[in-house]
Coordinates of C-alpha atoms in Angstrom, one line a residue:
M1 CA -1.5 178.2 -85.4
Q2 CA -3.7 175.1 -85.3
R3 CA -6.8 177.3 -85.0
V4 CA -5.9 179.3 -88.0
A5 CA -5.5 176.1 -90.1
L6 CA -8.9 175.0 -88.9
L7 CA -10.5 178.2 -89.9
H8 CA -9.0 178.0 -93.4
Q9 CA -10.1 174.4 -93.8
M10 CA -13.7 175.4 -93.1
K11 CA -13.9 177.8 -96.0
P12 CA -12.2 178.3 -99.3
D13 CA -9.1 180.5 -99.3
D14 CA -10.0 184.1 -100.2
A15 CA -7.3 186.7 -99.7
S16 CA -9.9 189.5 -99.4
K17 CA -11.5 187.9 -96.3
T18 CA -9.3 189.5 -93.6
K19 CA -11.7 190.4 -90.9
L20 CA -13.1 188.7 -87.7
V21 CA -16.2 190.2 -86.2
Y22 CA -16.2 189.8 -82.5
V23 CA -19.7 189.9 -80.7
P24 CA -19.3 190.2 -76.9
T25 CA -22.9 191.1 -76.2
A26 CA -23.6 188.1 -73.9
S27 CA -20.8 189.1 -71.7
M28 CA -22.1 192.7 -71.3
A29 CA -25.2 191.8 -69.3
F30 CA -25.3 193.3 -65.8
S31 CA -25.0 191.0 -62.8
K32 CA -27.6 191.6 -60.1
D33 CA -25.3 189.9 -57.6
S34 CA -22.3 192.2 -58.2
T35 CA -21.3 194.7 -55.5
R36 CA -20.1 197.0 -58.4
K37 CA -22.3 199.8 -59.8
R38 CA -23.6 199.3 -63.4
G39 CA -21.1 201.8 -64.8
E40 CA -18.2 200.0 -63.2
Q41 CA -19.5 196.6 -64.4
R42 CA -19.9 198.0 -68.0
R43 CA -16.3 199.4 -68.0
R44 CA -14.9 196.2 -66.8
N45 CA -16.9 194.1 -69.3
R46 CA -15.7 196.4 -72.1
Y47 CA -12.1 196.0 -71.0
D48 CA -12.4 192.3 -70.8
A49 CA -14.1 192.2 -74.3
K50 CA -11.2 194.2 -75.8
Q51 CA -8.7 191.8 -74.2
R52 CA -10.5 188.7 -75.7
M53 CA -10.8 190.4 -79.1
A54 CA -7.1 191.1 -79.1
A55 CA -6.4 187.4 -78.2
L56 CA -8.7 186.3 -81.1
Q57 CA -7.0 188.6 -83.5
D58 CA -3.6 187.1 -82.6
A59 CA -4.9 183.5 -82.7
Y60 CA -6.5 183.8 -86.1
G61 CA -4.3 186.3 -87.7
L62 CA -7.3 188.4 -88.8
E63 CA -8.2 192.0 -88.2
A64 CA -10.7 191.9 -85.4
V65 CA -13.6 194.4 -85.0
M66 CA -16.2 194.5 -82.3
L67 CA -19.9 194.5 -82.8
N68 CA -21.9 194.9 -79.6
L69 CA -25.6 194.2 -80.3
D70 CA -26.8 196.1 -77.2
D71 CA -25.5 199.4 -78.6
P72 CA -28.5 201.7 -79.0
S73 CA -26.9 203.5 -81.9
L74 CA -26.6 200.2 -83.9
N75 CA -28.5 200.1 -87.2
A76 CA -29.2 197.2 -89.5
E77 CA -27.5 198.7 -92.6
E78 CA -24.2 199.2 -90.8
T79 CA -24.4 195.8 -89.2
S80 CA -25.0 194.2 -92.5
K81 CA -22.1 196.0 -94.1
L82 CA -19.8 195.1 -91.2
L83 CA -20.8 191.4 -91.4
T84 CA -20.2 191.1 -95.2
E85 CA -17.3 193.3 -96.2
N86 CA -14.0 191.3 -96.0
T87 CA -15.4 189.1 -93.2
A88 CA -13.9 185.6 -92.8
A89 CA -15.5 184.8 -89.4
I90 CA -18.0 185.9 -86.8
Y91 CA -17.2 185.0 -83.2
V92 CA -20.1 185.3 -80.7
D93 CA -18.8 185.1 -77.2
G94 CA -20.4 183.5 -74.1
G95 CA -22.2 185.1 -71.1
N96 CA -25.9 185.6 -70.5
T97 CA -27.8 183.5 -73.2
F98 CA -31.1 185.3 -72.6
Y99 CA -29.5 188.8 -72.9
L100 CA -27.7 187.7 -76.1
K101 CA -30.9 186.2 -77.7
Q102 CA -32.9 189.4 -76.8
H103 CA -30.3 191.6 -78.5
M104 CA -29.8 189.3 -81.5
E105 CA -33.6 189.7 -82.2
S106 CA -34.0 193.4 -81.3
S107 CA -31.0 194.5 -83.4
G108 CA -32.0 192.4 -86.4
F109 CA -28.7 190.4 -86.2
K110 CA -30.7 187.2 -86.3
D111 CA -31.9 187.9 -89.8
I112 CA -28.9 189.9 -91.1
I113 CA -26.4 187.1 -90.3
K114 CA -28.1 184.6 -92.8
K115 CA -26.6 186.3 -95.9
P116 CA -22.9 186.2 -94.7
L117 CA -23.3 182.6 -93.5
E118 CA -24.6 181.6 -96.9
S119 CA -21.7 183.2 -98.6
G120 CA -19.1 181.2 -96.6
V121 CA -18.5 183.3 -93.5
V122 CA -17.6 181.1 -90.6
Y123 CA -19.8 181.4 -87.4
M124 CA -18.0 180.5 -84.1
G125 CA -19.8 180.6 -80.8
A126 CA -18.7 180.1 -77.3
S127 CA -21.3 179.0 -74.7
A128 CA -24.2 181.5 -75.2
G129 CA -22.9 182.3 -78.7
A130 CA -23.2 178.6 -79.5
I131 CA -26.5 178.0 -77.8
C132 CA -28.1 181.0 -79.7
A133 CA -26.9 179.5 -83.0
G134 CA -29.1 176.5 -82.4
Q135 CA -32.8 176.0 -83.0
S136 CA -33.7 176.6 -79.4
I137 CA -32.1 178.1 -76.3
G138 CA -33.7 175.3 -74.2
T139 CA -30.4 174.0 -73.0
A140 CA -29.8 177.3 -71.2

């Protein structure tokens, strides 16, 4: 409940803002050291991301939708629409900072996100998600 209050303090109340966009891309990077095959790693990463998204949905009381920036079928128009329509917050998860940065740039997310942030959408980042929000990823 305390997190929900914090989110509402960060932006004006707007009943139409009911969505949290969860970006798990950094956690989707393959591990070279894993004994699991890439397909197994991907399935496990997707499962873990769905669990984290459900926890965020419960914690913030917002409908959560997933946006994976390394999805090859992703297009800028759909991404822009997803980030602006009824969106209260964008949560970018942690993981591989370099993988996340690469996909933020190649998907156009880096430029698309500016408009929602200017309109009051809250950006939350964990680890890689926070680092990529800065001016440089030098700390990684």
